[in-house]
mmCIF file of N, CA, C and O and ligand atoms in Angstrom:
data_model
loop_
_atom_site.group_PDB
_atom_site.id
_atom_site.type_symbol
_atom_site.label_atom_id
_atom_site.label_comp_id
_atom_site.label_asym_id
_atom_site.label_seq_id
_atom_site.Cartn_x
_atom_site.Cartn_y
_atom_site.Cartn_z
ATOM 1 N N UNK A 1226 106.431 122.386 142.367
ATOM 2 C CA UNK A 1226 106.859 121.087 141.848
ATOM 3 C C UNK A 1226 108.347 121.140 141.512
ATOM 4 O O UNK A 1226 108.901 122.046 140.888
ATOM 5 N N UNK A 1227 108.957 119.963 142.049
ATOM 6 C CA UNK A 1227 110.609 120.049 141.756
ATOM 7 C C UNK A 1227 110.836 119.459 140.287
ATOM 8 O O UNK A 1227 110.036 118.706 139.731
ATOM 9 N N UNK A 1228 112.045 119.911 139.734
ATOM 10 C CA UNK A 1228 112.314 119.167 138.319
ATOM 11 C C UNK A 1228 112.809 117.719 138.543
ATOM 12 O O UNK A 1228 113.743 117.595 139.335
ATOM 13 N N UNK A 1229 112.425 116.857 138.087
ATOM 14 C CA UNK A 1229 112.784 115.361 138.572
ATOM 15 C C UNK A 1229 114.977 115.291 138.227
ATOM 16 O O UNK A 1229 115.746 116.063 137.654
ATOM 17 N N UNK A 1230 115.141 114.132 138.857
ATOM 18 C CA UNK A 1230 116.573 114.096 138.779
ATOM 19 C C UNK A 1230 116.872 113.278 137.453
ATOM 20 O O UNK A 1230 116.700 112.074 137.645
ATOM 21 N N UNK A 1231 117.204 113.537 136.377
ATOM 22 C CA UNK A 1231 117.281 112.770 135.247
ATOM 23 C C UNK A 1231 118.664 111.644 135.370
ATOM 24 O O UNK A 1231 119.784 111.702 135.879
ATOM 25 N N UNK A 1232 118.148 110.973 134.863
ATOM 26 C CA UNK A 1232 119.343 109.694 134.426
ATOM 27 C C UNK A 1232 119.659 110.441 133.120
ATOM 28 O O UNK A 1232 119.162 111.474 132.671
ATOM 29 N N UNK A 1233 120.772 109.514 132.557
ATOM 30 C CA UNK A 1233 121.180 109.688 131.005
ATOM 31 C C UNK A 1233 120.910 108.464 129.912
ATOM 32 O O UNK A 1233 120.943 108.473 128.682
ATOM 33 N N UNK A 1234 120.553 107.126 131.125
ATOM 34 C CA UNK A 1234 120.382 106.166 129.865
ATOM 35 C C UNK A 1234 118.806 105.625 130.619
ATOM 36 O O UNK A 1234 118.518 106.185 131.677
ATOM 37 N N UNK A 1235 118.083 104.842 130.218
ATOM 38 C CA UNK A 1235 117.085 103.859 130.635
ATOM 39 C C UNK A 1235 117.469 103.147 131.746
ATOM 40 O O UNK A 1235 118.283 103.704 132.484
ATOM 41 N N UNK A 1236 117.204 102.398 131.950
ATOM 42 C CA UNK A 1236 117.274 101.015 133.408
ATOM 43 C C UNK A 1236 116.495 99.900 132.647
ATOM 44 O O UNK A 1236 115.280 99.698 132.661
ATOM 45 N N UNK A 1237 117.548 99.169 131.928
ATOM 46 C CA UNK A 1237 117.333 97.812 131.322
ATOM 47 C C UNK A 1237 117.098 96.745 132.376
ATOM 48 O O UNK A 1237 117.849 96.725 133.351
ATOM 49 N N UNK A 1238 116.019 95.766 132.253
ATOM 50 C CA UNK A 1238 115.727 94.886 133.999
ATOM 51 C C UNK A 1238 114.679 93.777 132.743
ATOM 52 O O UNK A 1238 113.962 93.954 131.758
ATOM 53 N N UNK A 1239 115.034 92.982 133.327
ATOM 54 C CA UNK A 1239 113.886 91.716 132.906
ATOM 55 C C UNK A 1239 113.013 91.874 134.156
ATOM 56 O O UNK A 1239 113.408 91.818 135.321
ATOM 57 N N UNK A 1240 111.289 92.159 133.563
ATOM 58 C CA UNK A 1240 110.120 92.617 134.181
ATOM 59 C C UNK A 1240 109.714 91.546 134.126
ATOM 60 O O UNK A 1240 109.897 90.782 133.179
ATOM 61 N N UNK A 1241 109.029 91.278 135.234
ATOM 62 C CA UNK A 1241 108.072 90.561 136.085
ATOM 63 C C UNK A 1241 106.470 91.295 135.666
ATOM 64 O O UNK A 1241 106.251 92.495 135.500
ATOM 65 N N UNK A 1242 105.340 89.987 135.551
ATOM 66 C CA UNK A 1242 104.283 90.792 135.625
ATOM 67 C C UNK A 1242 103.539 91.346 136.625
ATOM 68 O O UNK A 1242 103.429 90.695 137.664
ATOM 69 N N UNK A 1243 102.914 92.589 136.521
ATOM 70 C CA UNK A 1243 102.284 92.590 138.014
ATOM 71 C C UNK A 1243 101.792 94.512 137.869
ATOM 72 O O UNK A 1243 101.635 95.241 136.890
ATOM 73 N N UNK A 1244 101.704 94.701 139.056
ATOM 74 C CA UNK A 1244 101.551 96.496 139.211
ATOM 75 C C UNK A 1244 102.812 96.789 139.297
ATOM 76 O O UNK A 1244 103.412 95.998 140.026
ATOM 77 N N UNK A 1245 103.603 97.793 138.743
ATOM 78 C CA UNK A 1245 104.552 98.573 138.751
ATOM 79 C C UNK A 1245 104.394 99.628 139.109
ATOM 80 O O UNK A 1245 103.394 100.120 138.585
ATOM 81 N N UNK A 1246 105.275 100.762 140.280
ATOM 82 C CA UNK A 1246 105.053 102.173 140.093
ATOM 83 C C UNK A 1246 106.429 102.733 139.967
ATOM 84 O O UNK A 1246 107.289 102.679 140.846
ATOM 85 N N UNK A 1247 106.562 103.307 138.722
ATOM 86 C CA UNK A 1247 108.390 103.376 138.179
ATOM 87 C C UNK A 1247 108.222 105.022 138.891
ATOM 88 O O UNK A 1247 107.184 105.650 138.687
ATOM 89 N N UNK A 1248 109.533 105.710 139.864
ATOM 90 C CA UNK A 1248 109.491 106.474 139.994
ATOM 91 C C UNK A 1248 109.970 107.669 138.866
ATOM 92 O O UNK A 1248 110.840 107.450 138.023
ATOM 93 N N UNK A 1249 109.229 109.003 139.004
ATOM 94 C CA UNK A 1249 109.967 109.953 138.156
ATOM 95 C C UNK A 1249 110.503 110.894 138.143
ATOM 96 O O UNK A 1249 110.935 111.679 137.299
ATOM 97 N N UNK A 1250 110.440 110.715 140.116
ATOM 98 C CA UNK A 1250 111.366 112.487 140.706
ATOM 99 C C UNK A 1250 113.166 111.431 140.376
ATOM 100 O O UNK A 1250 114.156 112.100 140.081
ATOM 101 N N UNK A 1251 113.238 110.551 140.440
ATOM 102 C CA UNK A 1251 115.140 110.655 140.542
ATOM 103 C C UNK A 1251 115.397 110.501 141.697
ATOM 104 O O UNK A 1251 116.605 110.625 141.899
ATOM 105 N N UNK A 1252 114.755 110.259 142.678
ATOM 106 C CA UNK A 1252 115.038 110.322 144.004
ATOM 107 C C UNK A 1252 115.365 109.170 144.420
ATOM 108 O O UNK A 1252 116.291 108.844 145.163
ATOM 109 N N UNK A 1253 114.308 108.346 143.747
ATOM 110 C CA UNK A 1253 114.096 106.751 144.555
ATOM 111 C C UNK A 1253 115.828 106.273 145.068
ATOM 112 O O UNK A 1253 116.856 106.821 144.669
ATOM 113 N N UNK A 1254 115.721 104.937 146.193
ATOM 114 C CA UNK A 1254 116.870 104.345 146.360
ATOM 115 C C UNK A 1254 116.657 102.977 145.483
ATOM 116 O O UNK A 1254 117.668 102.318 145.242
ATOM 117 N N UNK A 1255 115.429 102.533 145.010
ATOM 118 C CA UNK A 1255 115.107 101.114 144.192
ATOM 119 C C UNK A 1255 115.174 101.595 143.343
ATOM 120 O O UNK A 1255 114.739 100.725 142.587
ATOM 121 N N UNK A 1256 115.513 102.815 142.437
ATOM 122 C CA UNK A 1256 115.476 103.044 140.423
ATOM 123 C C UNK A 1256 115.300 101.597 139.987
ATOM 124 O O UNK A 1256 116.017 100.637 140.272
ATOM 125 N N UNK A 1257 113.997 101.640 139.098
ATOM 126 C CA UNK A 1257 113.183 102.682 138.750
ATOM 127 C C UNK A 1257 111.988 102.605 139.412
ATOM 128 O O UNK A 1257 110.998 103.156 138.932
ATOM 129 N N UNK A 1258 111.931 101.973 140.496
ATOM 130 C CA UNK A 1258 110.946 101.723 141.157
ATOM 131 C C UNK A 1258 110.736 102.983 142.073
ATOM 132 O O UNK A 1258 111.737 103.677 142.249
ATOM 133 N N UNK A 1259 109.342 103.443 142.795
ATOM 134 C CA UNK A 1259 109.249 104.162 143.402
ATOM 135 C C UNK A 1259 109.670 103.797 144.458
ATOM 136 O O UNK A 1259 110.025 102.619 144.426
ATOM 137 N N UNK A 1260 109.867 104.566 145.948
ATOM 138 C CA UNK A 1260 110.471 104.243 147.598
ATOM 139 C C UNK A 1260 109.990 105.124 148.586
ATOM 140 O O UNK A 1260 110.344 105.165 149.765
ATOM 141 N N UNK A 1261 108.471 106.403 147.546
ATOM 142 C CA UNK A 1261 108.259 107.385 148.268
ATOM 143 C C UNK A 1261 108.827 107.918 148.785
ATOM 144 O O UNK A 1261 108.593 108.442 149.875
ATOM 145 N N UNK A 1262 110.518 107.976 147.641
ATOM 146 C CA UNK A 1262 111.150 109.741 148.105
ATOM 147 C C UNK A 1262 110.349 110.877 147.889
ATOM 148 O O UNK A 1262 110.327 111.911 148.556
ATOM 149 N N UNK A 1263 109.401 110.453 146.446
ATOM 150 C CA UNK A 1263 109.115 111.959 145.830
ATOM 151 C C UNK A 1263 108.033 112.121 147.099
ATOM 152 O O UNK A 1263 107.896 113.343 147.158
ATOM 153 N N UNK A 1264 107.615 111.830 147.618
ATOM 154 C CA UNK A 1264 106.753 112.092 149.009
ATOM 155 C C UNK A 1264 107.511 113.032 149.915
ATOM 156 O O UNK A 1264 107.253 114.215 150.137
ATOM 157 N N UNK A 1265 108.364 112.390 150.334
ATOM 158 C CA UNK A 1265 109.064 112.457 152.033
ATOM 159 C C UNK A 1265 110.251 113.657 151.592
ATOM 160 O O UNK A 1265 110.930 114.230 152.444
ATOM 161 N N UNK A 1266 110.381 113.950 149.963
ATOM 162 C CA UNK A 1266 111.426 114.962 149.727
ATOM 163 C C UNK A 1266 109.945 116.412 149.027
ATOM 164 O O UNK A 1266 110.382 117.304 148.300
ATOM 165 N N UNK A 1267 108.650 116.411 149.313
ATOM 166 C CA UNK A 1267 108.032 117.408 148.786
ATOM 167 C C UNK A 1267 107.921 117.603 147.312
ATOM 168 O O UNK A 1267 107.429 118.645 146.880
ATOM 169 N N UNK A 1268 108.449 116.445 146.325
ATOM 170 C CA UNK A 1268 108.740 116.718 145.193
ATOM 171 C C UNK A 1268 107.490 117.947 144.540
ATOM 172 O O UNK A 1268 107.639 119.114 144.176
ATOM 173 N N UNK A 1269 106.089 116.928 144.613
ATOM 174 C CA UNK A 1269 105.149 117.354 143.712
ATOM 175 C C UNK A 1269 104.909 116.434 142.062
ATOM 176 O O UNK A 1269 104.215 116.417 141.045
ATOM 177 N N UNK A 1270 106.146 115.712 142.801
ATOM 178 C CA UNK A 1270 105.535 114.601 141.357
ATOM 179 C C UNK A 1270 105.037 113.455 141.820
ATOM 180 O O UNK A 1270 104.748 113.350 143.012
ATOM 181 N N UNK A 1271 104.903 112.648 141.123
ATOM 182 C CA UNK A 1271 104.299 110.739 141.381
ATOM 183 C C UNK A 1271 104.794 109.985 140.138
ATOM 184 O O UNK A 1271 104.942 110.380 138.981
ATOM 185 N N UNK A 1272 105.013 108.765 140.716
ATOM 186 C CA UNK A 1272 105.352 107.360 139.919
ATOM 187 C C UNK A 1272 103.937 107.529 138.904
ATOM 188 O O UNK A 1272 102.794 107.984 138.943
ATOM 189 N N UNK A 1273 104.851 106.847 138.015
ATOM 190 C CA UNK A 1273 103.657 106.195 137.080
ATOM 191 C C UNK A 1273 103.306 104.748 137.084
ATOM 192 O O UNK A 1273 104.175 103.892 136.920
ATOM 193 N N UNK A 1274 102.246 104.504 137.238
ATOM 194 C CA UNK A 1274 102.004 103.101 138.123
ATOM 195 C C UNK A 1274 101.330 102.449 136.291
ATOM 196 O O UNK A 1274 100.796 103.040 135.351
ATOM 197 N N UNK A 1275 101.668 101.218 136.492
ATOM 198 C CA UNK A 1275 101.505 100.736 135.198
ATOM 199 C C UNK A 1275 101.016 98.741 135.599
ATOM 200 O O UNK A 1275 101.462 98.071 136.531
ATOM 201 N N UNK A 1276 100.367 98.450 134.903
ATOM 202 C CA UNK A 1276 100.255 97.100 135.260
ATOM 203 C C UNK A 1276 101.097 96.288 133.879
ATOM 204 O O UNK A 1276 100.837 96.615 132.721
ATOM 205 N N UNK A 1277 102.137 95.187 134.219
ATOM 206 C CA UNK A 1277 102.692 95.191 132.927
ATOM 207 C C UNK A 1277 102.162 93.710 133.112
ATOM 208 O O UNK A 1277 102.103 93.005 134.119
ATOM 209 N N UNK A 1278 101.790 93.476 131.777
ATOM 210 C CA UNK A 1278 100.996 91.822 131.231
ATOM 211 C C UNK A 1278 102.064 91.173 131.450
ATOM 212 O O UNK A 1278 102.008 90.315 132.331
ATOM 213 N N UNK A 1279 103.222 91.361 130.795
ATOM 214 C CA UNK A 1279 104.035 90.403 130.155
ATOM 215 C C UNK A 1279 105.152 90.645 130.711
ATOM 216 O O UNK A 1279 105.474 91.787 131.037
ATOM 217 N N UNK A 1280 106.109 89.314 130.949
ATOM 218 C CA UNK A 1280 107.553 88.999 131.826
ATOM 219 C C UNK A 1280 108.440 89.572 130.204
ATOM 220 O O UNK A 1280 108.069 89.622 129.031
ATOM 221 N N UNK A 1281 109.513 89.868 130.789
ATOM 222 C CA UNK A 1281 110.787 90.214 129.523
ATOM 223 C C UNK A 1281 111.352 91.634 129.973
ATOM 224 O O UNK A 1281 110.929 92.497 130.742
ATOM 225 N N UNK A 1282 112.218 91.543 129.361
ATOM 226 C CA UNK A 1282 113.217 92.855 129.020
ATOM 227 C C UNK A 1282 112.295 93.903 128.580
ATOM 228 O O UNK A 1282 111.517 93.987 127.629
ATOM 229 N N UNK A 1283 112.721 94.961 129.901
ATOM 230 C CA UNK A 1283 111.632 96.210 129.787
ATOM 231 C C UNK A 1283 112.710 97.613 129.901
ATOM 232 O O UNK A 1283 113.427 97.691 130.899
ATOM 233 N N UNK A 1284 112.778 98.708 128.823
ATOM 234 C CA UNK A 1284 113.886 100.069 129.332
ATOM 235 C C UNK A 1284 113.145 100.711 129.826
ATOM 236 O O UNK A 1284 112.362 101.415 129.189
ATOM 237 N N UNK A 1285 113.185 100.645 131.187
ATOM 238 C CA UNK A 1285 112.341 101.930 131.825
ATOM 239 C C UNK A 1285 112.989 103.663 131.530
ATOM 240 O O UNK A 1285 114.167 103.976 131.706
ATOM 241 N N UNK A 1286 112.221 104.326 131.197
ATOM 242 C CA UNK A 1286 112.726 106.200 130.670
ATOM 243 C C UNK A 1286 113.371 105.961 132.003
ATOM 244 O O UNK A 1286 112.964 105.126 132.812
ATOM 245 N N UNK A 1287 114.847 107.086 132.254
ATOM 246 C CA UNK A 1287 115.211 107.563 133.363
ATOM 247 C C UNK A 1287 115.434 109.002 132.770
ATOM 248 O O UNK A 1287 115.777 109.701 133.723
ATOM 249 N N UNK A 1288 115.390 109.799 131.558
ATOM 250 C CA UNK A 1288 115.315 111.089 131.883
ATOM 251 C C UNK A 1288 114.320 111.822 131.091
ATOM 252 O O UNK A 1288 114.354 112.453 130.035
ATOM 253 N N UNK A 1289 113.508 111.554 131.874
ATOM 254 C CA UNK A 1289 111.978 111.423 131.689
ATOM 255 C C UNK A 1289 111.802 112.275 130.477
ATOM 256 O O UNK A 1289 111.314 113.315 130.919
ATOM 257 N N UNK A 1290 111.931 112.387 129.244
ATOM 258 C CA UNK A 1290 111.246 112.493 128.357
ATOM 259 C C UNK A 1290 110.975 111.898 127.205
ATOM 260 O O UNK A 1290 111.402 112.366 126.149
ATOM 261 N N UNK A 1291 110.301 110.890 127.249
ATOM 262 C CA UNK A 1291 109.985 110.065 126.266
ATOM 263 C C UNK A 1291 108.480 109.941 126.071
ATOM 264 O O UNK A 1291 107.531 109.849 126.850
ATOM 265 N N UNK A 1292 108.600 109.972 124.822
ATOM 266 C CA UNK A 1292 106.684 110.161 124.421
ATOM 267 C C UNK A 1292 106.029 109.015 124.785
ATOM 268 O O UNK A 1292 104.897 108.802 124.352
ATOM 269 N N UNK A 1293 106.894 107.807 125.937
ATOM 270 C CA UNK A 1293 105.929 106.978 125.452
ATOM 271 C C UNK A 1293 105.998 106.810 127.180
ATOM 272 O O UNK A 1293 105.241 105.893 127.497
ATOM 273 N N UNK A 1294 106.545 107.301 128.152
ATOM 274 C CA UNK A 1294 106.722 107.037 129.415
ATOM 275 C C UNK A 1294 105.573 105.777 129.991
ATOM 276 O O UNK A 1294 104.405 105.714 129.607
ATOM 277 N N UNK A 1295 106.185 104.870 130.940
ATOM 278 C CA UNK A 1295 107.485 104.661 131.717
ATOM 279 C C UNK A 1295 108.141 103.943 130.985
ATOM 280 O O UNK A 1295 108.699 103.140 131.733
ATOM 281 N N UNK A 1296 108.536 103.655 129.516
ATOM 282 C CA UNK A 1296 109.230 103.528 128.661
ATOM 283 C C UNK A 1296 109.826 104.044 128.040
ATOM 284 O O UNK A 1296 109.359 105.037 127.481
ATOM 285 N N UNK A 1297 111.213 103.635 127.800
ATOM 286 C CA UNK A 1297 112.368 104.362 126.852
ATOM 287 C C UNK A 1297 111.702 104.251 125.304
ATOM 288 O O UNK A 1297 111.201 103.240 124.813
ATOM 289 N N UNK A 1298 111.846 105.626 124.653
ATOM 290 C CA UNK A 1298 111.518 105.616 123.274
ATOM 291 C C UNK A 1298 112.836 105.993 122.568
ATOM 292 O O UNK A 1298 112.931 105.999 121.340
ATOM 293 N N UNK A 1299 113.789 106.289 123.353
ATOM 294 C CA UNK A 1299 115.355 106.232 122.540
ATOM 295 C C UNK A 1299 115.654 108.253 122.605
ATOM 296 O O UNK A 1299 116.651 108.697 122.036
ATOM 297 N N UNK A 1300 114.782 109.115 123.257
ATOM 298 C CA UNK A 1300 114.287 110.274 123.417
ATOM 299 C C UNK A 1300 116.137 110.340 123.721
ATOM 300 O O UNK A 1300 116.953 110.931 123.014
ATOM 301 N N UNK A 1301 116.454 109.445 125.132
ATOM 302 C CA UNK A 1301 117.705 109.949 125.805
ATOM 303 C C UNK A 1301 119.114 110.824 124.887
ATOM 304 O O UNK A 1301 119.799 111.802 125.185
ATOM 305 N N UNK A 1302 119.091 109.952 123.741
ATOM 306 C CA UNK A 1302 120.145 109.787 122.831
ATOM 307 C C UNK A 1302 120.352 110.936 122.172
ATOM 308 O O UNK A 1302 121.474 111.270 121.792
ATOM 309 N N UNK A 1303 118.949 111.861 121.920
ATOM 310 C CA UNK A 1303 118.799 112.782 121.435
ATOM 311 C C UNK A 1303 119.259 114.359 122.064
ATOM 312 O O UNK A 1303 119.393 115.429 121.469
ATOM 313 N N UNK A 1304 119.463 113.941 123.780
ATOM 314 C CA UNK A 1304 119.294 115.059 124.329
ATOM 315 C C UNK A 1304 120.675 115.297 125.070
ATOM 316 O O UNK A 1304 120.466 115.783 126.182
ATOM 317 N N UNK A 1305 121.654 115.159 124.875
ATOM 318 C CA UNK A 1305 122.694 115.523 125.422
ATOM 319 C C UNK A 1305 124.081 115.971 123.907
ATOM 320 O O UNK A 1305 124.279 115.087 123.073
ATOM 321 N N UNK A 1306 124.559 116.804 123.827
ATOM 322 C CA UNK A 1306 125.184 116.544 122.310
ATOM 323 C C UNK A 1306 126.387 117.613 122.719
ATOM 324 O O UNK A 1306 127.276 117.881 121.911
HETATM 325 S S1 FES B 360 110.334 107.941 144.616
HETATM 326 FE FE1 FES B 360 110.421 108.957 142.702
HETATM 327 S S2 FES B 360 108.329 109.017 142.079
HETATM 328 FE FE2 FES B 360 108.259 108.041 143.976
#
């Protein structure tokens, strides 16, 4: 399994409702959406596929550690110093 490619901040986007699959190798060309790089590059990881109810302003995690994934819990802020 590869280590995913981290962002440093979230990906702020007014969400649409529907199925989502936010990618979490770093690869994608749609961030934060998946594009089945982590496929076609061997990652060993997968999107986290999420159905979101509700339209609005959504921070998707981009360096993936947040306790609450595929959401930003503010984790980012903590980890670079
Ligand atoms: S492209 Fe990154 S998880 Fe699918």
């Amino acid at each position: 399994m590869s280590d995913p490619k981290h962002g440093e901040r979230p990906i702020v986007l007014e969400e649409s409702p529907g199925k989502k699959a936010y990618c979490q190798c770093g690869l994608s060309e749609k961030l934060p959406y998946c594009d089945g790089s982590h496929a076609r590059n061997q990652t060993g990881l997968a999107p986290i596929v999420v159905e979101v109810a509700d339209a609005g302003k959504k921070a998707i995690c981009q360096c993936h550690q947040s306790a609450n994934k595929p959401w930003c819990d503010g984790t980012h802020s903590r980890l670079s110093a």
